[in-house]
Each structure stands twice: as C-alpha cells, then as structure tokens.
Amino acid sequence: MTDYFRSNINAMAGYVPGEQPKPDAQIIKLNSNENPYPPSPVVMEVLRNFNGEWLRRYPNPFAEEFRHAISQVLGVPSDWIIVGNGSDEILNIVIRACTEPGRKVVYPTPTYVLYRTLTQMQAADITEITYSEDYRLPLKELVAADGSVTLIASPNSPSGQVVSASELRELATKLSGILVIDEAYVDFADENALTLVNEFENVIAIRTLSKGYSLAGIRLGFGVANPKLLSGLYKVKDSYNIDAIACAVGAAAITDQAYKNACVAKVKASRTKLATDLKQLGFQVWDSQTNFLLVKPNHGNAEDLYQRLKEQKILVRYFQQPGLEDKLRIIGSLFNRPGNRHIYYILGFFMGSCVLFLCCI
Ligand SMILES: *Cc1c(COP(=O)(O)O)cnc(C)c1O
C-alpha cells in the first residue's frame, strides 16, 4: 500500500484540523478561532438572489469581482491581488511554486502547523526556529537561515502576538527568498504590514475572510504582492479555484466594512474581559491581537483541563507539542453566546479558585 506514495508523503503525518462537531451538536466550540457572529446580512442577500445561470458556466478564473472589491477596500491595484480557496491555498501555492528538495522553508515555532505539512508535501527542507517564551521574533536566526520561503504569521497563532512592521522590514531587506506575512488575524490587530508589499518585491501579505468576516465555510483568502511575484504564483494556481458563489459572497462581505468592524469590536471587548477574568482565576494569559487567547493554567495540567472541558462539551484547543503542552488556546469571544458564562464555573472549579472566580463574575 505504502508504495503508491512518494517517500516524503509516507513519512509525513498530515494536518489535523481542529475538531468540527455537527452544526446542531450541543457543544460550545472555542477551538477553531471562528467568528461567533453570522456573516454580514448583505452576504445572505447575495445568496438568496444568486442566479443559477452563473453556476452553469465556469467562474471567472481570477475571481475578478472579489478582486475588484478587495482593491477598493484596501486601496491596492487589482493586479497586485491573487485570490485563493482559503488563505491555505495561497500558502500552498507559494510553497509549491518556490520550493523543492534542497530548497528551504523557514519559520518560527510554535505557529500555524500547516506550514510544516505543506513543506513536507514538497519534500523541501524545513528550518524551524523556536520562539522564546515571550514570543519575540528570532530575527537573527531567521536571517541566518535565509530560506527560499520564510513564513511569519502576524498576529501569530497560537501566541496571538504581532510582529512589528519594522522587524518585518528588516527581515525583508536581509532575506534573499520570499517573505510571507500571514495576516489571517489582522482584523483583530492594531497594526498590519501591508505597506511592505510596496517596498519589497519579495514580500507577500496573505489575508482571509474566515476569521474577521465570519466566512470560514466559504473558503476565501487572498495574497497581496508585486505583480512580478504574482506572475509566478499564477502559473501554479488551479484555473478555476474560486467558485462563482464564493466570488460574489466575498465581494459583498469585504465591501461591508461597517458590519465587519462592529463584529470585531465586540470580539475585542470580549477578549479583554476574558483575559482579565482568566488572570483572576490564576491563569497566565498572553497579550493577544487576535480573536483568541493563549493561556496557561497555573494549577493543574493543561491537557487534563482540556479533557475535562471536553467532557462538559466545551472544546478548546490543546497542542501536544514542545512549548505548548502546558497551555490552551481559547477563542476570546466567550460572551458572545448566551449560556457561555457557565464555562467560568467549570474553569474556576478545575482551577480550585471558586472563591476568586465568584467575585469576578
Ligand atoms: C486560520 C488561519 C489560516 C487559514 O485561513 P483560511 O483562509 O481559512 O484557509 C491561515 N493562517 C493562519 C495563521 C490561520 O490561523
């Protein structure tokens, strides 16, 4: 059986996505960083009025309508934008276009686990550089490794921290390969690095509609980069990677900035409150510019807490990997659904700090 596959495919583990229970399951899902709010009402309007004729035909190969909308919102020309079936596809395209055995992909860890999976599929070399406990960018080591592709998630998952534009600029200056800035959580952050794509032809910024726009189910992401860089990436892209429905939905969603901003503001307020409350319960909480928090229970064991929450039908994310085995990643928008407050009772109970916790609710 194993002989059917390339040796690197046999050797790799494969990406394990966060658990996805059925939509009607009585589970509180705090593990995949999804937005708790529904998509914009204009999205539902587009779906209701969608003309079946557009399903009979092949979609526009460049998702022109969506690209145009992105261009208007971000103030970048359309030909600086490439649209993907989720930002995962853009990451995939970059790694396929730029790497092969003997070429190196470099990134700091812990970070988005898919970077490793995509690199292993290419049988390219991997250099992982460990973040320090305070998650400062290991700039010198990243420069020294000088990958064909260097990937930086900013804000990062699961640490929640932003890398400053000045550090990214220094990195872009010193690297000979491509610098990918994965801005999946940019909508929840105070800063972004989009201007760097104007300054450097080796920089691509990648964004998604999955998190800020509540559209993880439609699979839309995009990259912004110099057209010279995009020309190579376009050769690798599937011809019709964005279906007609996603293209129309994406255009409507990104145009409705007011709705997105209102949802983001609510998520951020909830994130702040959750961070304060968890600190009172005795958790160590890292500052976050995303829609989630990385937290460390100071009593007891994170894996045990994860299991016990799961028994209570509350899913958080636990990563069995170096540097994370004592931490949990929890979506920051705990208050956005009625009934979620009982999670505090459970957390407080397991942390053995019921008294403190009762004071803070
Ligand atoms: C969620 C996430 C993505 C993937 O986004 P999609 O557009 O849904 O594929 C990419 N990078 C990071 C760091 C993420 O957390």
PDB file of C-alpha atoms in Angstrom, residues 30-139:
ATOM      1  CA  LEU A  30     -13.904  27.526  21.270  1.00  0.00           C
ATOM      2  CA  ASN A  31     -11.196  25.637  19.373  1.00  0.00           C
ATOM      3  CA  SER A  32     -11.021  26.805  15.736  1.00  0.00           C
ATOM      4  CA  ASN A  33     -10.954  30.592  16.055  1.00  0.00           C
ATOM      5  CA  GLU A  34     -14.169  31.017  14.129  1.00  0.00           C
ATOM      6  CA  ASN A  35     -16.143  34.251  14.432  1.00  0.00           C
ATOM      7  CA  PRO A  36     -19.155  33.872  16.769  1.00  0.00           C
ATOM      8  CA  TYR A  37     -21.289  36.248  14.671  1.00  0.00           C
ATOM      9  CA  PRO A  38     -23.121  35.383  11.449  1.00  0.00           C
ATOM     10  CA  PRO A  39     -21.774  36.766   8.145  1.00  0.00           C
ATOM     11  CA  SER A  40     -22.956  40.209   7.030  1.00  0.00           C
ATOM     12  CA  PRO A  41     -26.660  40.446   6.058  1.00  0.00           C
ATOM     13  CA  VAL A  42     -25.545  41.505   2.563  1.00  0.00           C
ATOM     14  CA  VAL A  43     -23.925  38.083   2.185  1.00  0.00           C
ATOM     15  CA  MET A  44     -27.231  36.348   2.877  1.00  0.00           C
ATOM     16  CA  GLU A  45     -28.863  38.702   0.379  1.00  0.00           C
ATOM     17  CA  VAL A  46     -26.378  37.691  -2.331  1.00  0.00           C
ATOM     18  CA  LEU A  47     -27.066  34.014  -1.622  1.00  0.00           C
ATOM     19  CA  ARG A  48     -30.849  34.472  -1.797  1.00  0.00           C
ATOM     20  CA  ASN A  49     -30.639  36.317  -5.110  1.00  0.00           C
ATOM     21  CA  PHE A  50     -27.950  34.193  -6.735  1.00  0.00           C
ATOM     22  CA  ASN A  51     -28.686  33.492 -10.402  1.00  0.00           C
ATOM     23  CA  GLY A  52     -28.396  29.792 -11.307  1.00  0.00           C
ATOM     24  CA  GLU A  53     -27.076  30.732 -14.747  1.00  0.00           C
ATOM     25  CA  TRP A  54     -23.756  31.554 -13.084  1.00  0.00           C
ATOM     26  CA  LEU A  55     -23.492  28.003 -11.842  1.00  0.00           C
ATOM     27  CA  ARG A  56     -23.905  26.585 -15.357  1.00  0.00           C
ATOM     28  CA  ARG A  57     -20.819  28.456 -16.539  1.00  0.00           C
ATOM     29  CA  TYR A  58     -17.236  28.259 -15.348  1.00  0.00           C
ATOM     30  CA  PRO A  59     -16.428  31.021 -12.881  1.00  0.00           C
ATOM     31  CA  ASN A  60     -14.060  33.887 -13.604  1.00  0.00           C
ATOM     32  CA  PRO A  61     -10.539  32.387 -13.277  1.00  0.00           C
ATOM     33  CA  PHE A  62      -9.224  35.395 -11.328  1.00  0.00           C
ATOM     34  CA  ALA A  63     -12.306  35.989  -9.127  1.00  0.00           C
ATOM     35  CA  GLU A  64     -12.454  39.427 -10.753  1.00  0.00           C
ATOM     36  CA  GLU A  65     -15.492  40.713  -8.856  1.00  0.00           C
ATOM     37  CA  PHE A  66     -13.949  39.834  -5.498  1.00  0.00           C
ATOM     38  CA  ARG A  67     -10.540  41.177  -6.545  1.00  0.00           C
ATOM     39  CA  HIS A  68     -12.121  44.448  -7.540  1.00  0.00           C
ATOM     40  CA  ALA A  69     -13.857  44.723  -4.166  1.00  0.00           C
ATOM     41  CA  ILE A  70     -10.603  43.983  -2.293  1.00  0.00           C
ATOM     42  CA  SER A  71      -8.843  46.578  -4.411  1.00  0.00           C
ATOM     43  CA  GLN A  72     -11.422  49.228  -3.472  1.00  0.00           C
ATOM     44  CA  VAL A  73     -11.298  48.427   0.225  1.00  0.00           C
ATOM     45  CA  LEU A  74      -7.518  48.154   0.625  1.00  0.00           C
ATOM     46  CA  GLY A  75      -6.545  50.743  -1.976  1.00  0.00           C
ATOM     47  CA  VAL A  76      -4.247  48.378  -3.862  1.00  0.00           C
ATOM     48  CA  PRO A  77      -4.490  47.735  -7.624  1.00  0.00           C
ATOM     49  CA  SER A  78      -6.334  44.548  -8.683  1.00  0.00           C
ATOM     50  CA  ASP A  79      -3.263  43.149 -10.394  1.00  0.00           C
ATOM     51  CA  TRP A  80      -1.472  43.120  -7.028  1.00  0.00           C
ATOM     52  CA  ILE A  81      -4.024  40.614  -5.679  1.00  0.00           C
ATOM     53  CA  ILE A  82      -4.294  36.820  -6.004  1.00  0.00           C
ATOM     54  CA  VAL A  83      -7.386  35.074  -4.640  1.00  0.00           C
ATOM     55  CA  GLY A  84      -7.299  31.614  -3.073  1.00  0.00           C
ATOM     56  CA  ASN A  85      -9.662  28.910  -1.861  1.00  0.00           C
ATOM     57  CA  GLY A  86      -8.948  29.995   1.696  1.00  0.00           C
ATOM     58  CA  SER A  87      -5.617  31.586   2.545  1.00  0.00           C
ATOM     59  CA  ASP A  88      -4.438  28.000   2.984  1.00  0.00           C
ATOM     60  CA  GLU A  89      -4.460  27.721  -0.799  1.00  0.00           C
ATOM     61  CA  ILE A  90      -2.289  30.826  -1.163  1.00  0.00           C
ATOM     62  CA  LEU A  91       0.211  29.328   1.297  1.00  0.00           C
ATOM     63  CA  ASN A  92       0.093  26.103  -0.695  1.00  0.00           C
ATOM     64  CA  ILE A  93       0.652  27.934  -3.991  1.00  0.00           C
ATOM     65  CA  VAL A  94       3.654  29.868  -2.633  1.00  0.00           C
ATOM     66  CA  ILE A  95       5.291  26.748  -1.230  1.00  0.00           C
ATOM     67  CA  ARG A  96       4.629  24.708  -4.380  1.00  0.00           C
ATOM     68  CA  ALA A  97       5.907  27.471  -6.645  1.00  0.00           C
ATOM     69  CA  CYS A  98       9.057  28.240  -4.660  1.00  0.00           C
ATOM     70  CA  THR A  99      10.306  25.058  -3.034  1.00  0.00           C
ATOM     71  CA  GLU A 100      11.609  21.602  -3.871  1.00  0.00           C
ATOM     72  CA  PRO A 101      14.018  19.173  -2.226  1.00  0.00           C
ATOM     73  CA  GLY A 102      17.170  21.145  -1.401  1.00  0.00           C
ATOM     74  CA  ARG A 103      15.284  24.422  -1.014  1.00  0.00           C
ATOM     75  CA  LYS A 104      14.392  25.553   2.449  1.00  0.00           C
ATOM     76  CA  VAL A 105      11.244  26.793   4.180  1.00  0.00           C
ATOM     77  CA  VAL A 106      11.907  28.696   7.400  1.00  0.00           C
ATOM     78  CA  TYR A 107       9.518  29.797  10.133  1.00  0.00           C
ATOM     79  CA  PRO A 108       9.457  30.450  13.862  1.00  0.00           C
ATOM     80  CA  THR A 109       7.524  27.983  16.047  1.00  0.00           C
ATOM     81  CA  PRO A 110       5.067  27.477  17.606  1.00  0.00           C
ATOM     82  CA  THR A 111       2.956  28.703  14.722  1.00  0.00           C
ATOM     83  CA  TYR A 112       0.373  27.523  12.196  1.00  0.00           C
ATOM     84  CA  VAL A 113       1.015  23.789  11.852  1.00  0.00           C
ATOM     85  CA  LEU A 114       0.000  23.743   8.184  1.00  0.00           C
ATOM     86  CA  TYR A 115       3.337  25.377   7.229  1.00  0.00           C
ATOM     87  CA  ARG A 116       5.093  22.155   8.091  1.00  0.00           C
ATOM     88  CA  THR A 117       2.531  19.972   6.306  1.00  0.00           C
ATOM     89  CA  LEU A 118       2.754  21.964   3.066  1.00  0.00           C
ATOM     90  CA  THR A 119       6.546  21.899   3.145  1.00  0.00           C
ATOM     91  CA  GLN A 120       6.656  18.168   3.786  1.00  0.00           C
ATOM     92  CA  MET A 121       4.393  17.591   0.769  1.00  0.00           C
ATOM     93  CA  GLN A 122       7.044  19.308  -1.361  1.00  0.00           C
ATOM     94  CA  ALA A 123       9.837  17.294   0.253  1.00  0.00           C
ATOM     95  CA  ALA A 124      11.526  20.649   0.778  1.00  0.00           C
ATOM     96  CA  ASP A 125      13.882  21.282   3.697  1.00  0.00           C
ATOM     97  CA  ILE A 126      12.483  22.774   6.902  1.00  0.00           C
ATOM     98  CA  THR A 127      14.171  25.013   9.433  1.00  0.00           C
ATOM     99  CA  GLU A 128      12.007  25.681  12.478  1.00  0.00           C
ATOM    100  CA  ILE A 129      13.300  28.301  14.887  1.00  0.00           C
ATOM    101  CA  THR A 130      11.780  28.293  18.352  1.00  0.00           C
ATOM    102  CA  TYR A 131      10.274  31.482  19.727  1.00  0.00           C
ATOM    103  CA  SER A 132      11.434  32.461  23.188  1.00  0.00           C
ATOM    104  CA  GLU A 133       8.831  32.282  25.982  1.00  0.00           C
ATOM    105  CA  ASP A 134       7.879  35.933  25.378  1.00  0.00           C
ATOM    106  CA  TYR A 135       7.358  35.238  21.640  1.00  0.00           C
ATOM    107  CA  ARG A 136       9.798  37.849  20.346  1.00  0.00           C
ATOM    108  CA  LEU A 137      10.740  37.280  16.726  1.00  0.00           C
ATOM    109  CA  PRO A 138      14.058  35.389  16.446  1.00  0.00           C
ATOM    110  CA  LEU A 139      15.183  37.822  13.756  1.00  0.00           C
TER     111      LEU A 139
END
